[in-house]
PDB file of C-alpha atoms in Angstrom:
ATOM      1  CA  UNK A   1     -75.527-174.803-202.074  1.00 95.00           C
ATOM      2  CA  UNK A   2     -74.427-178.722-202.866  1.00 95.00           C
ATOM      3  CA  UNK A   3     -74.637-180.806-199.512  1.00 95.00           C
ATOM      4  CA  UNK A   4     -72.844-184.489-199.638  1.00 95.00           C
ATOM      5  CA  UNK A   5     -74.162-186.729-197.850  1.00 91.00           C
ATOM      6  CA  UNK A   6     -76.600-189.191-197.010  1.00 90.00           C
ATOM      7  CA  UNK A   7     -78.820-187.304-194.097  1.00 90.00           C
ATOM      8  CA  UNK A   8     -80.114-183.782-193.764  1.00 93.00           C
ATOM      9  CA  UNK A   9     -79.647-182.854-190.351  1.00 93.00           C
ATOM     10  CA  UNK A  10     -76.631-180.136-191.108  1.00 92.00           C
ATOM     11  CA  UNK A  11     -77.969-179.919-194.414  1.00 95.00           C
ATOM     12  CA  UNK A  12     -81.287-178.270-192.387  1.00 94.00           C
ATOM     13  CA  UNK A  13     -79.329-176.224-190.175  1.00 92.00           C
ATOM     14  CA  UNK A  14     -77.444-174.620-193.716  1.00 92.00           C
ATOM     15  CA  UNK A  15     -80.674-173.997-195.171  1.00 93.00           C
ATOM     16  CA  UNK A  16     -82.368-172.618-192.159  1.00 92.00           C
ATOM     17  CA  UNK A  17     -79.088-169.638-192.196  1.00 89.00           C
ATOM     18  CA  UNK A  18     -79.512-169.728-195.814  1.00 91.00           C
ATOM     19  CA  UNK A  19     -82.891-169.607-196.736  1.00 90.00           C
ATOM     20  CA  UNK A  20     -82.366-167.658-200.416  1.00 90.00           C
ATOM     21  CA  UNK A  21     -80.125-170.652-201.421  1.00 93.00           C
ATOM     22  CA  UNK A  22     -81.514-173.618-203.403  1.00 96.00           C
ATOM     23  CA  UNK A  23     -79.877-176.212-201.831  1.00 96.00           C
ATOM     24  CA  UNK A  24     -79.236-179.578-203.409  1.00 96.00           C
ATOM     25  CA  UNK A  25     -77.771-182.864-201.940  1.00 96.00           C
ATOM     26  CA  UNK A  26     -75.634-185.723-203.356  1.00 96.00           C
ATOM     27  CA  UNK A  27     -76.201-188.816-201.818  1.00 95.00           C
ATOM     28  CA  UNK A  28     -72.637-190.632-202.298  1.00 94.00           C
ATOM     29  CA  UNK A  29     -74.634-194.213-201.227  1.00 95.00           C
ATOM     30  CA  UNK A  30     -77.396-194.036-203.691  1.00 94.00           C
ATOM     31  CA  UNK A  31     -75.729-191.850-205.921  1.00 95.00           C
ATOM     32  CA  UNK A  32     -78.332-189.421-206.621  1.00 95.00           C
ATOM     33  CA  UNK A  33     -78.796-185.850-206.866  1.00 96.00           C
ATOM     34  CA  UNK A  34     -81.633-184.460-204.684  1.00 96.00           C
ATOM     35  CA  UNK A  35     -83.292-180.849-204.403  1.00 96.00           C
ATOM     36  CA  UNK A  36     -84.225-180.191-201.162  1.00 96.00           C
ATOM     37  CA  UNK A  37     -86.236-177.226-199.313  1.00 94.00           C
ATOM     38  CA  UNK A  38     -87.405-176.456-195.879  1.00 94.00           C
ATOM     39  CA  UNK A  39     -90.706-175.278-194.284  1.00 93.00           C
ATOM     40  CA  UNK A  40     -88.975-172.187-192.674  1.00 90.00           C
ATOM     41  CA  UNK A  41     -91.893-169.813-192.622  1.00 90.00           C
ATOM     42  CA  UNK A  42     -93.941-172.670-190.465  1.00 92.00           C
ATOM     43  CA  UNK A  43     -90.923-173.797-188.482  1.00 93.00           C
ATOM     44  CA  UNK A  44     -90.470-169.698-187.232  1.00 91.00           C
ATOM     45  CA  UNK A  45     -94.158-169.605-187.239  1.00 92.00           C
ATOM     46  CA  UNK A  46     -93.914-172.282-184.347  1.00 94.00           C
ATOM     47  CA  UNK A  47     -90.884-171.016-182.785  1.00 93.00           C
ATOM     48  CA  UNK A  48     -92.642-167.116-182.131  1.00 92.00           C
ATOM     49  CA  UNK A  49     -95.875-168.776-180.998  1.00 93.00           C
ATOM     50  CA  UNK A  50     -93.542-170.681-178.118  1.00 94.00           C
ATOM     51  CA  UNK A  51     -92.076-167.558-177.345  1.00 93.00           C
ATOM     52  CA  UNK A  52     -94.990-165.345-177.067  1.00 92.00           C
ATOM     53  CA  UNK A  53     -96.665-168.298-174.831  1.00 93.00           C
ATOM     54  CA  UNK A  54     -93.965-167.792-172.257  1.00 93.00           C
ATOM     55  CA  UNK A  55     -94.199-163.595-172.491  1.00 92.00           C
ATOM     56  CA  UNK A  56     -97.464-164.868-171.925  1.00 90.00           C
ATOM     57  CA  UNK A  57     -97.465-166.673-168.875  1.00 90.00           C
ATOM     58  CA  UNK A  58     -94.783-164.845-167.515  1.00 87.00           C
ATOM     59  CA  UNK A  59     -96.670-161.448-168.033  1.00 85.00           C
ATOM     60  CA  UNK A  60     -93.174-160.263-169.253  1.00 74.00           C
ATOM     61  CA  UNK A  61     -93.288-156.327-169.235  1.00 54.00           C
ATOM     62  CA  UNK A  62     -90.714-153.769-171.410  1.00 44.00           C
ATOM     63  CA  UNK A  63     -87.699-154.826-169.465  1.00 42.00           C
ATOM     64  CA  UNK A  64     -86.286-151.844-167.380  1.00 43.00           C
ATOM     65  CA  UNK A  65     -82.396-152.464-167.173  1.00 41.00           C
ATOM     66  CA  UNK A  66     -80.386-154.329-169.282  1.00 42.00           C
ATOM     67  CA  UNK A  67     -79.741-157.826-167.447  1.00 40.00           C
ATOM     68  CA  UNK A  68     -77.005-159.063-165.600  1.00 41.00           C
ATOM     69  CA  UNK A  69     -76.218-161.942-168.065  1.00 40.00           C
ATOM     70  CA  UNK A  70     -75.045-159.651-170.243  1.00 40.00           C
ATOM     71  CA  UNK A  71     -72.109-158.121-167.930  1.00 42.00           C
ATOM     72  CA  UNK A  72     -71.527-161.490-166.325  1.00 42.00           C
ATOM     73  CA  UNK A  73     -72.324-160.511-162.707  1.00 46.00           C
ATOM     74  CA  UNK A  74     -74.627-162.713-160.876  1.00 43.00           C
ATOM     75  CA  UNK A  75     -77.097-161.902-158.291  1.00 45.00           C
ATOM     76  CA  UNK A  76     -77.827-163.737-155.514  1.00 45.00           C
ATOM     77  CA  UNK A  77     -80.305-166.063-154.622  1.00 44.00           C
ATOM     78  CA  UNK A  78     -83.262-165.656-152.034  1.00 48.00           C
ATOM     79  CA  UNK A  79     -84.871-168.830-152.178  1.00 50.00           C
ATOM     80  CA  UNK A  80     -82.790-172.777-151.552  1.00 52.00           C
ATOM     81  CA  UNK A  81     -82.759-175.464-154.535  1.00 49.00           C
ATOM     82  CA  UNK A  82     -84.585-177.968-152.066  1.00 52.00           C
ATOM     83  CA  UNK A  83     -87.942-176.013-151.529  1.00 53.00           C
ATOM     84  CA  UNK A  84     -87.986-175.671-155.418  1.00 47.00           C
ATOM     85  CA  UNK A  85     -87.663-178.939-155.866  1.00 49.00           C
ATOM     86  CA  UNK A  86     -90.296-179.629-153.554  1.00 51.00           C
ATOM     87  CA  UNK A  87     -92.578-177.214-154.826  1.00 48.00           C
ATOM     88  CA  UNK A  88     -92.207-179.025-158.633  1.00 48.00           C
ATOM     89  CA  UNK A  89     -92.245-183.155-157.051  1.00 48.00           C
ATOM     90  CA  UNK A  90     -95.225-181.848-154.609  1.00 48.00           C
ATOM     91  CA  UNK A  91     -98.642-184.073-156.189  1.00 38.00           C
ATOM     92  CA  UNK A  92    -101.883-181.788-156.137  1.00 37.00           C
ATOM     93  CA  UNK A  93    -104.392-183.301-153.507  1.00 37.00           C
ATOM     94  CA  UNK A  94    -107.352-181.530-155.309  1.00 37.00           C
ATOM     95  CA  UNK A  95    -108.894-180.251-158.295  1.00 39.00           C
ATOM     96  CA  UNK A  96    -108.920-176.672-158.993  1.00 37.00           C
ATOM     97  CA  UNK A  97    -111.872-175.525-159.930  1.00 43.00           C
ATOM     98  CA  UNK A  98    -112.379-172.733-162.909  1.00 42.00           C
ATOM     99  CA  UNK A  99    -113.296-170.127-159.990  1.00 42.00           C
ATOM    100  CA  UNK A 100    -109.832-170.176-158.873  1.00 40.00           C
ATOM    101  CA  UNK A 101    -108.152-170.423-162.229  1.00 35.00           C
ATOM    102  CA  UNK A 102    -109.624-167.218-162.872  1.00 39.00           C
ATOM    103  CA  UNK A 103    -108.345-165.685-159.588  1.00 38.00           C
ATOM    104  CA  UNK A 104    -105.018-167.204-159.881  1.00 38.00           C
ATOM    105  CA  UNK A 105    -102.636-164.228-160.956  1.00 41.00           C
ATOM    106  CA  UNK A 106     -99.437-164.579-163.180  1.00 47.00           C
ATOM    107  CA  UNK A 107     -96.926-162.979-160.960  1.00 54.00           C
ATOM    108  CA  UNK A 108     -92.881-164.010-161.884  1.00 54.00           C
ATOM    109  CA  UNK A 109     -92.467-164.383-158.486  1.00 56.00           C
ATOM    110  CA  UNK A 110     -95.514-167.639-158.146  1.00 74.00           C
ATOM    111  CA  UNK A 111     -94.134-169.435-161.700  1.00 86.00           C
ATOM    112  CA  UNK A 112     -91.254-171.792-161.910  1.00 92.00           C
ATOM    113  CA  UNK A 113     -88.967-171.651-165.074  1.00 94.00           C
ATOM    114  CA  UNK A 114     -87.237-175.089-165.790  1.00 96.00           C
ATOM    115  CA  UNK A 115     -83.236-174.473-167.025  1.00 97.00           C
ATOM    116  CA  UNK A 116     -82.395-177.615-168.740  1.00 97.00           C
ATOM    117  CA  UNK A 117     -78.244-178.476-168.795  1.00 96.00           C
ATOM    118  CA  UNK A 118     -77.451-180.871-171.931  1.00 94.00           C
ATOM    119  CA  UNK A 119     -74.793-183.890-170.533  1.00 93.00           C
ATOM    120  CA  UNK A 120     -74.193-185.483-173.691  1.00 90.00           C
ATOM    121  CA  UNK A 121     -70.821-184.815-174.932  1.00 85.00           C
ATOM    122  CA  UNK A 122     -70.126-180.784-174.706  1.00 81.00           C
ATOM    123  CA  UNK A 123     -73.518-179.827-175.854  1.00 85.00           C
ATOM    124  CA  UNK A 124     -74.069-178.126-172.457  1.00 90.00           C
ATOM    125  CA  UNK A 125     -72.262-175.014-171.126  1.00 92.00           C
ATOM    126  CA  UNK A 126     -72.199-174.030-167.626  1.00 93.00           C
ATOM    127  CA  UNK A 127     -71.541-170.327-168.003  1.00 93.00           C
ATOM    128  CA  UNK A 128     -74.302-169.628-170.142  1.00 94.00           C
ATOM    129  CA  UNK A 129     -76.219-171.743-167.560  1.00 95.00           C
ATOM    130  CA  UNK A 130     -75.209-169.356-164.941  1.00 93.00           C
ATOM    131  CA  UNK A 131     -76.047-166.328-167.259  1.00 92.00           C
ATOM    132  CA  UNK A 132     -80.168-167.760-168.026  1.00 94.00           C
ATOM    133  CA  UNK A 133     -80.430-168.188-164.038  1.00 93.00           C
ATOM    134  CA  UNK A 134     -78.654-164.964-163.204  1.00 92.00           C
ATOM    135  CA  UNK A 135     -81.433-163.403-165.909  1.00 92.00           C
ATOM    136  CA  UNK A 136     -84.577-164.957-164.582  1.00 92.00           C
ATOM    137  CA  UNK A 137     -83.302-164.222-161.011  1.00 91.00           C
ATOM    138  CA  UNK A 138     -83.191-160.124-161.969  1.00 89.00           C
ATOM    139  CA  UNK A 139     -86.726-160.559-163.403  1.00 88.00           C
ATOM    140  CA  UNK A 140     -87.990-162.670-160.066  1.00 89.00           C
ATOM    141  CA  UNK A 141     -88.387-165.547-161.777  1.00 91.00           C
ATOM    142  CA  UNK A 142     -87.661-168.648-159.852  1.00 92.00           C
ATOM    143  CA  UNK A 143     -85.925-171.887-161.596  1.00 93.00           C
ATOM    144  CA  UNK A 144     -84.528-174.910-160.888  1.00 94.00           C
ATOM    145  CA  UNK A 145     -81.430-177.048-162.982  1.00 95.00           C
ATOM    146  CA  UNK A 146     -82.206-180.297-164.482  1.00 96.00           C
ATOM    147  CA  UNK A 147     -79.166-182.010-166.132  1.00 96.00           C
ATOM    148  CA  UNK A 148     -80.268-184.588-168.694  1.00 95.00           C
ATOM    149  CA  UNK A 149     -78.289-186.125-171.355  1.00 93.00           C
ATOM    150  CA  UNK A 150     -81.238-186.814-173.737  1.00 93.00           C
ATOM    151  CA  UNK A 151     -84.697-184.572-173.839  1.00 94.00           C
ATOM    152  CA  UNK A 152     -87.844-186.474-174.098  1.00 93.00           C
ATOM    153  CA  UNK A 153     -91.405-185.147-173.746  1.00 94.00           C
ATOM    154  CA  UNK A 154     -92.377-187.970-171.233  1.00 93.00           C
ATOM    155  CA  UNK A 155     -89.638-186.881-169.321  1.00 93.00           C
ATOM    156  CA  UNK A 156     -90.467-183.227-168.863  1.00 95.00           C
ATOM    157  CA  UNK A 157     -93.931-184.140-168.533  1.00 93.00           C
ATOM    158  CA  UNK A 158     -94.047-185.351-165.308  1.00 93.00           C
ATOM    159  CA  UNK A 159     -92.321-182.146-163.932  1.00 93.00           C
ATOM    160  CA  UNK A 160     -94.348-179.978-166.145  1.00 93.00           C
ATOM    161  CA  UNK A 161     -97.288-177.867-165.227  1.00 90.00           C
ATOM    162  CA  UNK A 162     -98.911-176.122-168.719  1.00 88.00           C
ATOM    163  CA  UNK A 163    -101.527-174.634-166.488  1.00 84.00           C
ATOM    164  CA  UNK A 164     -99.853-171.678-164.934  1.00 73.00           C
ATOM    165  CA  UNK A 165    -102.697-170.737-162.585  1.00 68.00           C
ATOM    166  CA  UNK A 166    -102.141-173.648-160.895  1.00 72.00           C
ATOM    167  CA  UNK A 167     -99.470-174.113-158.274  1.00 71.00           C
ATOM    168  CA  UNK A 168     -96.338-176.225-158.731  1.00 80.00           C
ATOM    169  CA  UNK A 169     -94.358-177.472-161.763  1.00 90.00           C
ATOM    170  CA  UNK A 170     -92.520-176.067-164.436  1.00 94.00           C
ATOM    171  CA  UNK A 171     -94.550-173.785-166.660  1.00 94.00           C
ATOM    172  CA  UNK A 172     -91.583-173.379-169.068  1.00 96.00           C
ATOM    173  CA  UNK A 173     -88.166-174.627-170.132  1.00 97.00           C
ATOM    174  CA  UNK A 174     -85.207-173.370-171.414  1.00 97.00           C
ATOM    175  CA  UNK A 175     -82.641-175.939-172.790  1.00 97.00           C
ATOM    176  CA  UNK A 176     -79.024-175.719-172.778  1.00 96.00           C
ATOM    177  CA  UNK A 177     -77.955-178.184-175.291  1.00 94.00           C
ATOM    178  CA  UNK A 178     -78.963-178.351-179.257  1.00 91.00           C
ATOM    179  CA  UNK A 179     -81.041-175.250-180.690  1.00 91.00           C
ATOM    180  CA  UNK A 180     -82.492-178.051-182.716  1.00 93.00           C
ATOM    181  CA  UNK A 181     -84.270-179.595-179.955  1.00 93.00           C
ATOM    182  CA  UNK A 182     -86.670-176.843-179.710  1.00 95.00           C
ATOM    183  CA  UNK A 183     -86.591-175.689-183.472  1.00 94.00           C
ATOM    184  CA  UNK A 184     -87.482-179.574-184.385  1.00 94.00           C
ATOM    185  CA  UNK A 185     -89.544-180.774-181.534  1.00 93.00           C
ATOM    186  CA  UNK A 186     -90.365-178.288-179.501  1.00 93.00           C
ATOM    187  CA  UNK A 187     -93.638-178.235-180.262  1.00 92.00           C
ATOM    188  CA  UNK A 188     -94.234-181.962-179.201  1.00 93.00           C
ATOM    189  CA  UNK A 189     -93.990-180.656-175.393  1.00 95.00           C
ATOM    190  CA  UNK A 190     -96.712-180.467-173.025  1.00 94.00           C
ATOM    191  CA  UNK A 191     -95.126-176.695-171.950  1.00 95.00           C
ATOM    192  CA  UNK A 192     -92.548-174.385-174.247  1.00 96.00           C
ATOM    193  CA  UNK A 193     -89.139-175.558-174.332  1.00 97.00           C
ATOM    194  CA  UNK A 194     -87.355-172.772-175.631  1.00 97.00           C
ATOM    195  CA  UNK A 195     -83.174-172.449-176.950  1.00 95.00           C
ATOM    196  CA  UNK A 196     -81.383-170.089-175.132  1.00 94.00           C
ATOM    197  CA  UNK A 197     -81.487-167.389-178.238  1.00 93.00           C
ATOM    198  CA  UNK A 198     -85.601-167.666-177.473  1.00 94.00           C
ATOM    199  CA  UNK A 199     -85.154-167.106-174.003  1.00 94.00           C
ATOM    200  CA  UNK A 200     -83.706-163.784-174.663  1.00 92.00           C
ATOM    201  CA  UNK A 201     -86.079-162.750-177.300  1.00 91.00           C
ATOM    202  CA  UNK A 202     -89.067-163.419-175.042  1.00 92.00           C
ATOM    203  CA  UNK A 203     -87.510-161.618-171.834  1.00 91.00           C
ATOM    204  CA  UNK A 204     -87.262-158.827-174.451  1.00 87.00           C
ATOM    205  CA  UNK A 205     -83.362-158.637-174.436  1.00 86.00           C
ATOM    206  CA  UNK A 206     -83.558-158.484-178.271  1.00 80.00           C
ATOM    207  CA  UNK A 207     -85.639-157.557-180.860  1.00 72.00           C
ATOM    208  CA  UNK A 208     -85.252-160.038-183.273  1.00 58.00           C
ATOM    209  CA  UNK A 209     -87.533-158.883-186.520  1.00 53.00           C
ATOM    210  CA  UNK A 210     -87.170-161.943-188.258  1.00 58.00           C
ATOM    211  CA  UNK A 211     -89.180-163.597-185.552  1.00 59.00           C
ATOM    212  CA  UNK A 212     -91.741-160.695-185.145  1.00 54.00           C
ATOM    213  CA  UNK A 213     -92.509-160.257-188.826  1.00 52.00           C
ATOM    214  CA  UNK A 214     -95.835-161.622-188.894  1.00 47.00           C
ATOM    215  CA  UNK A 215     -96.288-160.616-192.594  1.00 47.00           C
ATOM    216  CA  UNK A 216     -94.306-163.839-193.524  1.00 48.00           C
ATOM    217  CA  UNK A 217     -97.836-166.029-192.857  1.00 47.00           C
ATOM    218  CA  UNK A 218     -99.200-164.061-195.121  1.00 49.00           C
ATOM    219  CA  UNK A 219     -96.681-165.293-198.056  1.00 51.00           C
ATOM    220  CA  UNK A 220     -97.774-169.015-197.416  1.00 48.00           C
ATOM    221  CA  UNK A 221     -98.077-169.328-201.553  1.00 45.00           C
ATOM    222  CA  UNK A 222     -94.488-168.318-202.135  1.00 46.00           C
ATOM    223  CA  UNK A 223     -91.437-170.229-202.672  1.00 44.00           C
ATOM    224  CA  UNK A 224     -89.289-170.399-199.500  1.00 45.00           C
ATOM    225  CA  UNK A 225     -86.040-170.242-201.034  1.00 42.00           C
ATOM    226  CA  UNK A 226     -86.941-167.017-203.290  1.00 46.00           C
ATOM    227  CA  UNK A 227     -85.140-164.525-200.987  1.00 44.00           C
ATOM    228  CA  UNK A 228     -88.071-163.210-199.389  1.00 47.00           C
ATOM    229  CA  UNK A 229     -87.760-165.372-195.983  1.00 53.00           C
ATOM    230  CA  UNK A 230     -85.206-163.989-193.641  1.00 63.00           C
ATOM    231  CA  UNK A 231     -82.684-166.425-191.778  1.00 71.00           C
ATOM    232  CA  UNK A 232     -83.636-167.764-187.960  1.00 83.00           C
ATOM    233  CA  UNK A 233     -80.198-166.995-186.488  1.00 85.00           C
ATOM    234  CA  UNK A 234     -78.326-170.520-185.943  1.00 87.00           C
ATOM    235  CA  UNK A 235     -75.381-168.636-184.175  1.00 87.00           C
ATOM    236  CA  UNK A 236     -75.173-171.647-180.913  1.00 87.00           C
ATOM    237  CA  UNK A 237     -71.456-172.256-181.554  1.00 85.00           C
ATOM    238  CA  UNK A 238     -70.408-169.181-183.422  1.00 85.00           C
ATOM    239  CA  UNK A 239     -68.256-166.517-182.750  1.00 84.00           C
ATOM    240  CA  UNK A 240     -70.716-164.098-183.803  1.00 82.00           C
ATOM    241  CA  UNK A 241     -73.383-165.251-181.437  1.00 86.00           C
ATOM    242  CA  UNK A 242     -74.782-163.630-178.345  1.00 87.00           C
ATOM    243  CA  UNK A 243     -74.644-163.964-174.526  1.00 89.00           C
ATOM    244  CA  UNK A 244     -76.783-167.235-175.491  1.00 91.00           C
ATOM    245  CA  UNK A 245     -73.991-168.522-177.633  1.00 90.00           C
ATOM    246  CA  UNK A 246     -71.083-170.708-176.761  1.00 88.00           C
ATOM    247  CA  UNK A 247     -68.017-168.662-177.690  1.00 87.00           C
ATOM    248  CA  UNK A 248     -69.310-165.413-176.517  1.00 89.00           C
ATOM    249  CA  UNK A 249     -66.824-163.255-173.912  1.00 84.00           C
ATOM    250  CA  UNK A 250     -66.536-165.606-170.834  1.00 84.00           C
ATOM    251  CA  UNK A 251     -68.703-168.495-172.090  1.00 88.00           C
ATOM    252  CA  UNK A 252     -65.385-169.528-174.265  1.00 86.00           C
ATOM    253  CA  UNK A 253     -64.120-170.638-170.508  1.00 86.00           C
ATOM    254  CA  UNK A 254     -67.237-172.709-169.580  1.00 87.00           C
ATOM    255  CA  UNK A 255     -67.025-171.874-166.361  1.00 85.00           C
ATOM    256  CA  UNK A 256     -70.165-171.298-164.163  1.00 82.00           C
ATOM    257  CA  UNK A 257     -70.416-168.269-161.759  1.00 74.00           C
ATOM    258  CA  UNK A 258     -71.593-168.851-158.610  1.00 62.00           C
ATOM    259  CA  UNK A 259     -75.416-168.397-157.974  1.00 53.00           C
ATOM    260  CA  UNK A 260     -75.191-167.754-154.102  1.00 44.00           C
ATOM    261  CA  UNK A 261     -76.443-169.976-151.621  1.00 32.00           C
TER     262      UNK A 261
END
């Protein structure tokens, strides 16, 4: 694979689909010929340790039915955006001591899931926004929409909560905007920011093997690019991609269902 040009953002994103390719890049300003590889087995490494924190703290069970993000339909909602909101901006008065960390239970129904909507150009879509709330509504999880143009830790921070025992704050995002954000930096984040593909592997809407194949830390010594890593799907804008992707069924139309009042 021969990439031209002088960065290696889409020349990651090639070799990330592709990891049996050797992939070299021309650099038309410095005129040089680079090989270049890719830490894939540490970047999924990463990525399944993010999702298995939020099966984690959302005590996520074998689903029972298939969700309704995948038909479309859209349940409706039992609890108002504004005591949400409240519940997230509310400041603890107290510490909480270890006693009642202990007691605290992880029930869907006391966490808060954070659904992030990209503004910057067309990076966010509102239908699959209304299919990632219509899915954590049919597994009682409670969220709340946040439309940001950029992503910053600091940012998310101060609405986070990465103690889930604890009352109020987000314990988890999702983002709606560039997988890249949580492949590349999601790990920077005070609580999991997962990419709509990783929300659906965690609620256990697919079994992706090439994120569960824990063997692959076990090949540290081996070359990456030697065919023996398998591709992390980077289907966001394909045709090909699930309900999580951009031009599947009605997300093509952008349009966002409505949620209920």
């Amino acid at each position: 694979m021969i990439f031209l040009a002088d960065g290696r953002f889409h020349l990651e994103a090639a070799m990330i689909s592709n990891p049996s390719l050797r992939a070299l890049r021309y650099d038309p300003y410095s005129k040089k010929l680079t090989e270049e590889r890719y830490e894939i087995v540490k970047m999924k490494k990463l990525r399944r340790d993010a999702i298995m924190s939020v099966r984690q703290i959302l005590g996520i069970a074998p689903p029972s039915r298939r969700m309704d993000a995948i038909s479309g339909e859209v349940a409706p909602a039992t609890e108002s955006g504004d005591s949400i909101v409240k519940s997230v901006l509310q400041q603890q008065s107290s510490q909480v001591s270890p006693s009642d960390l202990q007691s605290s239970t992880h029930s869907s129904l006391s966490l808060l899931m954070g659904i992030i909507l990209g503004t910057l150009g067309r990076q966010g879509n509102p239908a699959i926004l209304s299919r990632i709330r219509s899915l954590l509504h049919s597994r009682g999880i409670r969220s709340m929409i946040l439309l940001l143009s950029e992503i910053f830790p600091k940012k998310l921070e101060m609405m986070s909560n990465p103690n889930p025992g604890v009352a109020g704050g987000v314990c988890a995002w999702v983002q709606i905007a560039c997988p890249r954000l949580s492949i590349d930096w999601g790990h920077y984040f005070s609580v999991p920011v997962l990419s709509p593909f990783e929300l659906f592997v965690a609620l256990g809407e697919v079994t992706h093997s090439l994120l569960w194949a824990g063997d692959e830390e076990k090949k540290e010594g081996m070359e990456e690019n030697d065919g023996q890593v398998d591709a992390y799907p980077m289907d966001f804008y394909s045709n090909s991609g699930g309900p999580w992707a951009n031009y599947y069924d009605s997300n093509k139309e952008r349009k966002a269902l409505s949620y209920g009042t």
